[in-house]
């Protein structure tokens, strides 16, 4: 009984102090800044799709708007939400505004490497990603 109580006290102590690593959780589109910086007014939907990929939010009521939403949940339940919104006029990009997590995938990989959480499949060949088609224009 005494050993169990001691183990419980140590577990609560280490968990409460934040000494146990909790991996951050990203959801949504992690956009690379080099791709977002290439956006230009007048680009076609296909060109934007090639740069940023498919938007995770497809709103049937606002087909001229693409929303790239991403969330990051860190320790202790802190959640940060960022939204990059693109507006189209017809088939061309008119404007965009908002925020995104620049290079979050690289920062996450570096943090995971620090704790040894990445798989070591260096010899395994990478499979090409399947081609996707952009959402239809109006």
Tab-separated table of N, CA and C in Angstrom:
chain	number	residue	atom	x	y	z
A	1	UNK	N	0.824	-1.188	0.000
A	1	UNK	CA	0.000	0.000	0.000
A	1	UNK	C	0.872	1.257	0.000
A	2	UNK	N	1.934	1.217	0.771
A	2	UNK	CA	2.825	2.373	0.879
A	2	UNK	C	3.542	2.634	-0.454
A	3	UNK	N	3.954	1.567	-1.159
A	3	UNK	CA	4.618	1.723	-2.458
A	3	UNK	C	3.657	2.304	-3.486
A	4	UNK	N	2.424	1.855	-3.466
A	4	UNK	CA	1.424	2.371	-4.406
A	4	UNK	C	1.165	3.852	-4.160
A	5	UNK	N	1.084	4.243	-2.896
A	5	UNK	CA	0.864	5.638	-2.551
A	5	UNK	C	2.052	6.501	-2.984
A	6	UNK	N	3.263	6.008	-2.772
A	6	UNK	CA	4.465	6.733	-3.196
A	6	UNK	C	4.492	6.884	-4.707
A	7	UNK	N	4.174	5.818	-5.430
A	7	UNK	CA	4.133	5.874	-6.890
A	7	UNK	C	3.086	6.871	-7.357
A	8	UNK	N	1.942	6.891	-6.741
A	8	UNK	CA	0.882	7.828	-7.089
A	8	UNK	C	1.318	9.272	-6.858
A	9	UNK	N	1.976	9.541	-5.742
A	9	UNK	CA	2.448	10.895	-5.440
A	9	UNK	C	3.478	11.341	-6.478
A	10	UNK	N	4.437	10.487	-6.821
A	10	UNK	CA	5.439	10.845	-7.829
A	10	UNK	C	4.804	11.062	-9.195
A	11	UNK	N	3.838	10.235	-9.556
A	11	UNK	CA	3.159	10.390	-10.840
A	11	UNK	C	2.431	11.719	-10.904
A	12	UNK	N	1.694	12.055	-9.872
A	12	UNK	CA	0.984	13.331	-9.840
A	12	UNK	C	1.949	14.511	-9.862
A	13	UNK	N	3.067	14.392	-9.168
A	13	UNK	CA	4.053	15.457	-9.133
A	13	UNK	C	4.620	15.708	-10.524
A	14	UNK	N	5.071	14.658	-11.206
A	14	UNK	CA	5.674	14.829	-12.522
A	14	UNK	C	4.659	15.266	-13.565
A	15	UNK	N	3.444	14.781	-13.484
A	15	UNK	CA	2.414	15.189	-14.432
A	15	UNK	C	2.030	16.644	-14.206
A	16	UNK	N	1.897	17.053	-12.970
A	16	UNK	CA	1.499	18.413	-12.644
A	16	UNK	C	2.553	19.446	-12.975
A	17	UNK	N	3.809	19.079	-12.934
A	17	UNK	CA	4.892	20.023	-13.205
A	17	UNK	C	5.171	20.171	-14.695
A	18	UNK	N	4.539	19.384	-15.515
A	18	UNK	CA	4.767	19.480	-16.945
A	18	UNK	C	6.057	18.827	-17.386
A	19	UNK	N	6.610	17.938	-16.607
A	19	UNK	CA	7.850	17.272	-16.981
A	19	UNK	C	7.624	16.144	-17.985
A	20	UNK	N	6.400	15.701	-18.080
A	20	UNK	CA	6.080	14.665	-19.059
A	20	UNK	C	5.783	15.351	-20.378
A	21	UNK	N	6.437	14.894	-21.431
A	21	UNK	CA	6.293	15.517	-22.745
A	21	UNK	C	4.939	15.182	-23.352
A	22	UNK	N	4.255	16.192	-23.831
A	22	UNK	CA	3.019	16.009	-24.578
A	22	UNK	C	3.227	16.620	-25.949
A	23	UNK	N	3.079	15.804	-26.935
A	23	UNK	CA	3.311	16.236	-28.310
A	23	UNK	C	2.239	17.217	-28.757
A	24	UNK	N	2.613	18.306	-29.430
A	24	UNK	CA	1.606	19.228	-29.945
A	24	UNK	C	0.802	18.550	-31.057
A	25	UNK	N	-0.451	18.933	-31.165
A	25	UNK	CA	-1.335	18.342	-32.164
A	25	UNK	C	-1.749	19.440	-33.134
A	26	UNK	N	-1.416	19.244	-34.407
A	26	UNK	CA	-1.819	20.163	-35.466
A	26	UNK	C	-2.929	19.507	-36.268
A	27	UNK	N	-3.936	20.278	-36.618
A	27	UNK	CA	-4.999	19.796	-37.482
A	27	UNK	C	-5.272	20.844	-38.534
A	28	UNK	N	-5.658	20.390	-39.709
A	28	UNK	CA	-5.950	21.310	-40.796
A	28	UNK	C	-4.779	21.385	-41.750
A	29	UNK	N	-4.694	22.491	-42.477
A	29	UNK	CA	-3.638	22.689	-43.463
A	29	UNK	C	-2.443	23.379	-42.838
A	30	UNK	N	-1.283	22.738	-42.899
A	30	UNK	CA	-0.035	23.386	-42.500
A	30	UNK	C	0.602	23.914	-43.782
A	31	UNK	N	0.479	25.210	-43.986
A	31	UNK	CA	0.946	25.837	-45.217
A	31	UNK	C	2.396	26.270	-45.075
A	32	UNK	N	3.135	26.131	-46.145
A	32	UNK	CA	4.530	26.588	-46.155
A	32	UNK	C	4.560	28.042	-46.598
A	33	UNK	N	5.372	28.836	-45.913
A	33	UNK	CA	5.425	30.269	-46.216
A	33	UNK	C	5.916	30.525	-47.636
A	34	UNK	N	6.805	29.676	-48.151
A	34	UNK	CA	7.291	29.886	-49.527
A	34	UNK	C	6.153	29.760	-50.533
A	35	UNK	N	5.140	28.944	-50.230
A	35	UNK	CA	3.998	28.815	-51.128
A	35	UNK	C	3.022	29.974	-50.971
A	36	UNK	N	2.771	30.390	-49.740
A	36	UNK	CA	1.847	31.505	-49.509
A	36	UNK	C	2.422	32.796	-50.090
A	37	UNK	N	3.738	32.965	-49.998
A	37	UNK	CA	4.378	34.168	-50.539
A	37	UNK	C	4.285	34.239	-52.066
A	38	UNK	N	4.023	33.118	-52.724
A	38	UNK	CA	3.914	33.110	-54.186
A	38	UNK	C	2.517	33.482	-54.679
A	39	UNK	N	1.563	33.648	-53.759
A	39	UNK	CA	0.212	34.032	-54.172
A	39	UNK	C	0.231	35.400	-54.837
A	40	UNK	N	-0.509	35.504	-55.929
A	40	UNK	CA	-0.625	36.772	-56.644
A	40	UNK	C	-2.061	36.931	-57.112
A	41	UNK	N	-2.555	38.158	-57.040
A	41	UNK	CA	-3.888	38.429	-57.563
A	41	UNK	C	-3.899	38.101	-59.050
A	42	UNK	N	-4.962	37.458	-59.492
A	42	UNK	CA	-5.085	37.082	-60.897
A	42	UNK	C	-4.742	35.620	-61.171
A	43	UNK	N	-4.219	34.911	-60.170
A	43	UNK	CA	-3.917	33.493	-60.355
A	43	UNK	C	-5.220	32.710	-60.513
A	44	UNK	N	-5.177	31.631	-61.276
A	44	UNK	CA	-6.357	30.798	-61.449
A	44	UNK	C	-6.528	29.892	-60.230
A	45	UNK	N	-7.715	29.311	-60.114
A	45	UNK	CA	-7.975	28.374	-59.021
A	45	UNK	C	-7.010	27.193	-59.087
A	46	UNK	N	-6.700	26.731	-60.290
A	46	UNK	CA	-5.789	25.602	-60.456
A	46	UNK	C	-4.386	25.962	-59.958
A	47	UNK	N	-3.914	27.161	-60.237
A	47	UNK	CA	-2.597	27.592	-59.771
A	47	UNK	C	-2.560	27.690	-58.246
A	48	UNK	N	-3.609	28.242	-57.644
A	48	UNK	CA	-3.677	28.339	-56.183
A	48	UNK	C	-3.733	26.943	-55.578
A	49	UNK	N	-4.513	26.066	-56.187
A	49	UNK	CA	-4.623	24.693	-55.713
A	49	UNK	C	-3.273	23.992	-55.763
A	50	UNK	N	-2.494	24.254	-56.816
A	50	UNK	CA	-1.166	23.642	-56.933
A	50	UNK	C	-0.224	24.131	-55.835
A	51	UNK	N	-0.374	25.383	-55.420
A	51	UNK	CA	0.484	25.934	-54.376
A	51	UNK	C	0.067	25.484	-52.976
A	52	UNK	N	-1.226	25.590	-52.661
A	52	UNK	CA	-1.685	25.409	-51.288
A	52	UNK	C	-2.438	24.106	-51.041
A	53	UNK	N	-2.852	23.440	-52.088
A	53	UNK	CA	-3.623	22.219	-51.909
A	53	UNK	C	-5.099	22.524	-51.744
A	54	UNK	N	-5.838	21.502	-51.424
A	54	UNK	CA	-7.285	21.615	-51.286
A	54	UNK	C	-7.649	22.291	-49.971
A	55	UNK	N	-8.566	23.245	-49.997
A	55	UNK	CA	-8.984	23.863	-48.731
A	55	UNK	C	-9.827	22.878	-47.930
A	56	UNK	N	-9.604	22.808	-46.618
A	56	UNK	CA	-10.357	21.852	-45.810
A	56	UNK	C	-11.818	22.247	-45.595
A	57	UNK	N	-12.130	23.524	-45.796
A	57	UNK	CA	-13.490	23.999	-45.591
A	57	UNK	C	-14.083	24.345	-46.950
A	58	UNK	N	-15.094	23.587	-47.368
A	58	UNK	CA	-15.790	23.863	-48.621
A	58	UNK	C	-17.197	24.326	-48.272
A	59	UNK	N	-17.419	25.615	-48.362
A	59	UNK	CA	-18.703	26.199	-47.996
A	59	UNK	C	-19.575	26.302	-49.246
A	60	UNK	N	-20.685	25.574	-49.305
A	60	UNK	CA	-21.532	25.619	-50.498
A	60	UNK	C	-22.202	26.976	-50.697
A	61	UNK	N	-22.264	27.799	-49.668
A	61	UNK	CA	-22.898	29.106	-49.778
A	61	UNK	C	-21.921	30.205	-50.206
A	62	UNK	N	-20.629	29.938	-50.108
A	62	UNK	CA	-19.599	30.905	-50.496
A	62	UNK	C	-18.572	30.195	-51.373
A	63	UNK	N	-18.938	29.885	-52.599
A	63	UNK	CA	-18.056	29.128	-53.472
A	63	UNK	C	-16.892	29.965	-54.000
A	64	UNK	N	-16.961	31.277	-53.850
A	64	UNK	CA	-15.861	32.143	-54.285
A	64	UNK	C	-14.861	32.378	-53.166
A	65	UNK	N	-14.958	31.594	-52.091
A	65	UNK	CA	-14.076	31.786	-50.939
A	65	UNK	C	-13.509	30.438	-50.517
A	66	UNK	N	-12.187	30.396	-50.340
A	66	UNK	CA	-11.522	29.206	-49.820
A	66	UNK	C	-10.940	29.554	-48.454
A	67	UNK	N	-11.205	28.707	-47.469
A	67	UNK	CA	-10.683	28.903	-46.120
A	67	UNK	C	-9.717	27.776	-45.787
A	68	UNK	N	-8.501	28.149	-45.419
A	68	UNK	CA	-7.497	27.198	-44.960
A	68	UNK	C	-7.387	27.376	-43.448
A	69	UNK	N	-8.002	26.473	-42.707
A	69	UNK	CA	-8.072	26.571	-41.253
A	69	UNK	C	-7.115	25.553	-40.647
A	70	UNK	N	-6.378	25.981	-39.637
A	70	UNK	CA	-5.473	25.076	-38.925
A	70	UNK	C	-5.534	25.395	-37.436
A	71	UNK	N	-5.412	24.354	-36.632
A	71	UNK	CA	-5.370	24.537	-35.189
A	71	UNK	C	-4.128	23.864	-34.632
A	72	UNK	N	-3.648	24.397	-33.535
A	72	UNK	CA	-2.503	23.834	-32.827
A	72	UNK	C	-2.890	23.711	-31.355
A	73	UNK	N	-2.836	22.504	-30.834
A	73	UNK	CA	-3.113	22.282	-29.416
A	73	UNK	C	-1.817	21.882	-28.734
A	74	UNK	N	-1.434	22.659	-27.758
A	74	UNK	CA	-0.201	22.423	-27.003
A	74	UNK	C	-0.549	21.883	-25.626
A	75	UNK	N	0.453	21.843	-24.778
A	75	UNK	CA	0.266	21.379	-23.402
A	75	UNK	C	-0.849	22.135	-22.709
A	76	UNK	N	-1.428	21.475	-21.762
A	76	UNK	CA	-2.445	22.054	-20.884
A	76	UNK	C	-3.667	22.572	-21.629
A	77	UNK	N	-3.917	22.042	-22.817
A	77	UNK	CA	-5.143	22.369	-23.542
A	77	UNK	C	-5.164	23.698	-24.249
A	78	UNK	N	-4.029	24.420	-24.316
A	78	UNK	CA	-3.993	25.686	-25.042
A	78	UNK	C	-4.177	25.396	-26.528
A	79	UNK	N	-5.167	26.031	-27.153
A	79	UNK	CA	-5.444	25.821	-28.572
A	79	UNK	C	-5.375	27.155	-29.295
A	80	UNK	N	-4.665	27.151	-30.403
A	80	UNK	CA	-4.561	28.346	-31.240
A	80	UNK	C	-5.147	28.018	-32.607
A	81	UNK	N	-6.008	28.898	-33.116
A	81	UNK	CA	-6.663	28.687	-34.406
A	81	UNK	C	-6.229	29.794	-35.353
A	82	UNK	N	-5.843	29.391	-36.556
A	82	UNK	CA	-5.462	30.375	-37.580
A	82	UNK	C	-6.234	30.067	-38.854
A	83	UNK	N	-6.616	31.125	-39.565
A	83	UNK	CA	-7.427	30.981	-40.764
A	83	UNK	C	-6.878	31.885	-41.864
A	84	UNK	N	-6.561	31.285	-43.007
A	84	UNK	CA	-6.155	32.037	-44.190
A	84	UNK	C	-7.310	31.940	-45.182
A	85	UNK	N	-7.879	33.083	-45.567
A	85	UNK	CA	-9.041	33.114	-46.453
A	85	UNK	C	-8.648	33.722	-47.785
A	86	UNK	N	-9.043	33.041	-48.871
A	86	UNK	CA	-8.794	33.508	-50.226
A	86	UNK	C	-10.132	33.763	-50.904
A	87	UNK	N	-10.264	34.893	-51.617
A	87	UNK	CA	-11.476	35.224	-52.348
A	87	UNK	C	-11.185	35.222	-53.838
A	88	UNK	N	-12.099	34.649	-54.585
A	88	UNK	CA	-11.986	34.567	-56.033
A	88	UNK	C	-13.098	35.379	-56.676
A	89	UNK	N	-12.785	35.950	-57.823
A	89	UNK	CA	-13.793	36.574	-58.677
A	89	UNK	C	-13.805	35.756	-59.951
A	90	UNK	N	-14.839	34.953	-60.094
A	90	UNK	CA	-14.874	34.009	-61.205
A	90	UNK	C	-13.867	32.903	-60.950
A	91	UNK	N	-12.895	32.799	-61.834
A	91	UNK	CA	-11.878	31.746	-61.703
A	91	UNK	C	-10.523	32.304	-61.279
A	92	UNK	N	-10.456	33.599	-60.935
A	92	UNK	CA	-9.163	34.196	-60.600
A	92	UNK	C	-9.140	34.688	-59.154
A	93	UNK	N	-7.960	34.620	-58.553
A	93	UNK	CA	-7.761	35.057	-57.171
A	93	UNK	C	-7.818	36.574	-57.101
A	94	UNK	N	-8.697	37.096	-56.239
A	94	UNK	CA	-8.852	38.546	-56.095
A	94	UNK	C	-8.049	39.078	-54.912
A	95	UNK	N	-8.165	38.420	-53.748
A	95	UNK	CA	-7.452	38.883	-52.558
A	95	UNK	C	-7.396	37.752	-51.543
A	96	UNK	N	-6.581	37.961	-50.499
A	96	UNK	CA	-6.473	36.994	-49.409
A	96	UNK	C	-6.064	37.725	-48.150
A	97	UNK	N	-6.425	37.132	-47.013
A	97	UNK	CA	-6.046	37.706	-45.722
A	97	UNK	C	-6.117	36.619	-44.664
A	98	UNK	N	-5.464	36.867	-43.563
A	98	UNK	CA	-5.490	35.934	-42.449
A	98	UNK	C	-4.107	35.474	-42.051
A	99	UNK	N	-4.088	34.433	-41.232
A	99	UNK	CA	-2.839	33.911	-40.683
A	99	UNK	C	-2.746	32.417	-40.945
A	100	UNK	N	-1.545	31.891	-40.796
A	100	UNK	CA	-1.313	30.463	-40.901
A	100	UNK	C	-0.111	30.138	-40.037
A	101	UNK	N	0.164	28.837	-39.854
A	101	UNK	CA	1.325	28.402	-39.074
A	101	UNK	C	2.486	28.206	-40.041
A	102	UNK	N	3.347	29.206	-40.217
A	102	UNK	CA	4.431	29.049	-41.183
A	102	UNK	C	5.462	28.033	-40.683
A	103	UNK	N	5.776	27.115	-41.546
A	103	UNK	CA	6.813	26.103	-41.294
A	103	UNK	C	6.557	25.320	-40.010
A	104	UNK	N	5.316	25.148	-39.636
A	104	UNK	CA	5.004	24.407	-38.416
A	104	UNK	C	5.398	22.942	-38.547
A	105	UNK	N	5.318	22.417	-39.768
A	105	UNK	CA	5.684	21.013	-39.936
A	105	UNK	C	7.167	20.799	-39.665
A	106	UNK	N	8.017	21.737	-40.061
A	106	UNK	CA	9.452	21.610	-39.805
A	106	UNK	C	9.757	21.783	-38.317
A	107	UNK	N	9.076	22.734	-37.679
A	107	UNK	CA	9.288	22.946	-36.243
A	107	UNK	C	8.822	21.726	-35.449
A	108	UNK	N	7.712	21.146	-35.857
A	108	UNK	CA	7.210	19.953	-35.181
A	108	UNK	C	8.171	18.784	-35.365
A	109	UNK	N	8.703	18.613	-36.580
A	109	UNK	CA	9.658	17.530	-36.826
A	109	UNK	C	10.924	17.729	-35.999
A	110	UNK	N	11.407	18.967	-35.887
A	110	UNK	CA	12.603	19.235	-35.082
A	110	UNK	C	12.339	18.937	-33.612
A	111	UNK	N	11.157	19.296	-33.125
A	111	UNK	CA	10.821	19.032	-31.724
A	111	UNK	C	10.693	17.536	-31.471
A	112	UNK	N	10.101	16.824	-32.417
A	112	UNK	CA	9.946	15.386	-32.252
A	112	UNK	C	11.301	14.676	-32.307
A	113	UNK	N	12.211	15.171	-33.155
A	113	UNK	CA	13.555	14.586	-33.238
A	113	UNK	C	14.280	14.712	-31.903
A	114	UNK	N	14.031	15.808	-31.213
A	114	UNK	CA	14.657	16.051	-29.925
A	114	UNK	C	14.270	14.971	-28.911
A	115	UNK	N	13.062	14.469	-29.031
A	115	UNK	CA	12.588	13.448	-28.108
A	115	UNK	C	12.658	12.045	-28.702
A	116	UNK	N	13.148	11.920	-29.938
A	116	UNK	CA	13.307	10.603	-30.549
A	116	UNK	C	12.006	9.962	-30.963
A	117	UNK	N	11.024	10.753	-31.389
A	117	UNK	CA	9.719	10.202	-31.751
A	117	UNK	C	9.567	9.926	-33.244
A	118	UNK	N	10.512	10.314	-34.070
A	118	UNK	CA	10.365	10.110	-35.499
A	118	UNK	C	10.792	8.706	-35.900
A	119	UNK	N	10.050	8.126	-36.828
A	119	UNK	CA	10.418	6.809	-37.351
A	119	UNK	C	11.669	6.944	-38.199
A	120	UNK	N	12.432	5.894	-38.270
A	120	UNK	CA	13.679	5.929	-39.011
A	120	UNK	C	13.555	5.054	-40.258
A	121	UNK	N	12.827	5.550	-41.256
A	121	UNK	CA	12.624	4.835	-42.514
A	121	UNK	C	13.416	5.508	-43.631
A	122	UNK	N	14.679	5.803	-43.417
A	122	UNK	CA	15.475	6.510	-44.414
A	122	UNK	C	15.690	5.674	-45.671
A	123	UNK	N	15.776	4.354	-45.509
A	123	UNK	CA	16.036	3.495	-46.655
A	123	UNK	C	14.768	3.180	-47.443
A	124	UNK	N	13.638	3.441	-46.880
A	124	UNK	CA	12.362	3.139	-47.522
A	124	UNK	C	12.043	4.221	-48.553
A	125	UNK	N	11.769	3.842	-49.824
A	125	UNK	CA	11.456	4.859	-50.832
A	125	UNK	C	10.107	5.516	-50.544
A	126	UNK	N	10.033	6.806	-50.845
A	126	UNK	CA	8.799	7.550	-50.616
A	126	UNK	C	7.831	7.298	-51.754
A	127	UNK	N	6.568	7.132	-51.406
A	127	UNK	CA	5.523	6.939	-52.396
A	127	UNK	C	5.048	8.308	-52.881
A	128	UNK	N	4.858	8.484	-54.198
A	128	UNK	CA	4.349	9.776	-54.675
A	128	UNK	C	2.917	9.988	-54.215
A	129	UNK	N	2.601	11.257	-53.956
A	129	UNK	CA	1.250	11.589	-53.523
A	129	UNK	C	0.316	11.551	-54.721
A	130	UNK	N	-0.904	11.044	-54.560
A	130	UNK	CA	-1.846	11.026	-55.673
A	130	UNK	C	-2.284	12.446	-56.031
A	131	UNK	N	-2.531	12.662	-57.301
A	131	UNK	CA	-2.968	13.971	-57.773
A	131	UNK	C	-4.410	14.204	-57.369
A	132	UNK	N	-4.701	15.417	-56.927
A	132	UNK	CA	-6.064	15.792	-56.573
A	132	UNK	C	-6.534	16.835	-57.564
A	133	UNK	N	-7.827	16.975	-57.679
A	133	UNK	CA	-8.383	18.015	-58.537
A	133	UNK	C	-8.924	19.119	-57.662
A	134	UNK	N	-8.823	20.362	-58.139
A	134	UNK	CA	-9.304	21.488	-57.330
A	134	UNK	C	-10.824	21.494	-57.265
A	135	UNK	N	-11.377	22.181	-56.261
A	135	UNK	CA	-12.829	22.318	-56.186
A	135	UNK	C	-13.349	23.022	-57.425
A	136	UNK	N	-14.559	22.726	-57.857
A	136	UNK	CA	-15.089	23.317	-59.094
A	136	UNK	C	-15.316	24.811	-58.957
A	137	UNK	N	-15.161	25.498	-60.061
A	137	UNK	CA	-15.459	26.940	-60.109
A	137	UNK	C	-16.963	27.111	-60.218
A	138	UNK	N	-17.404	28.352	-60.038
A	138	UNK	CA	-18.858	28.606	-60.114
A	138	UNK	C	-19.411	28.207	-61.431
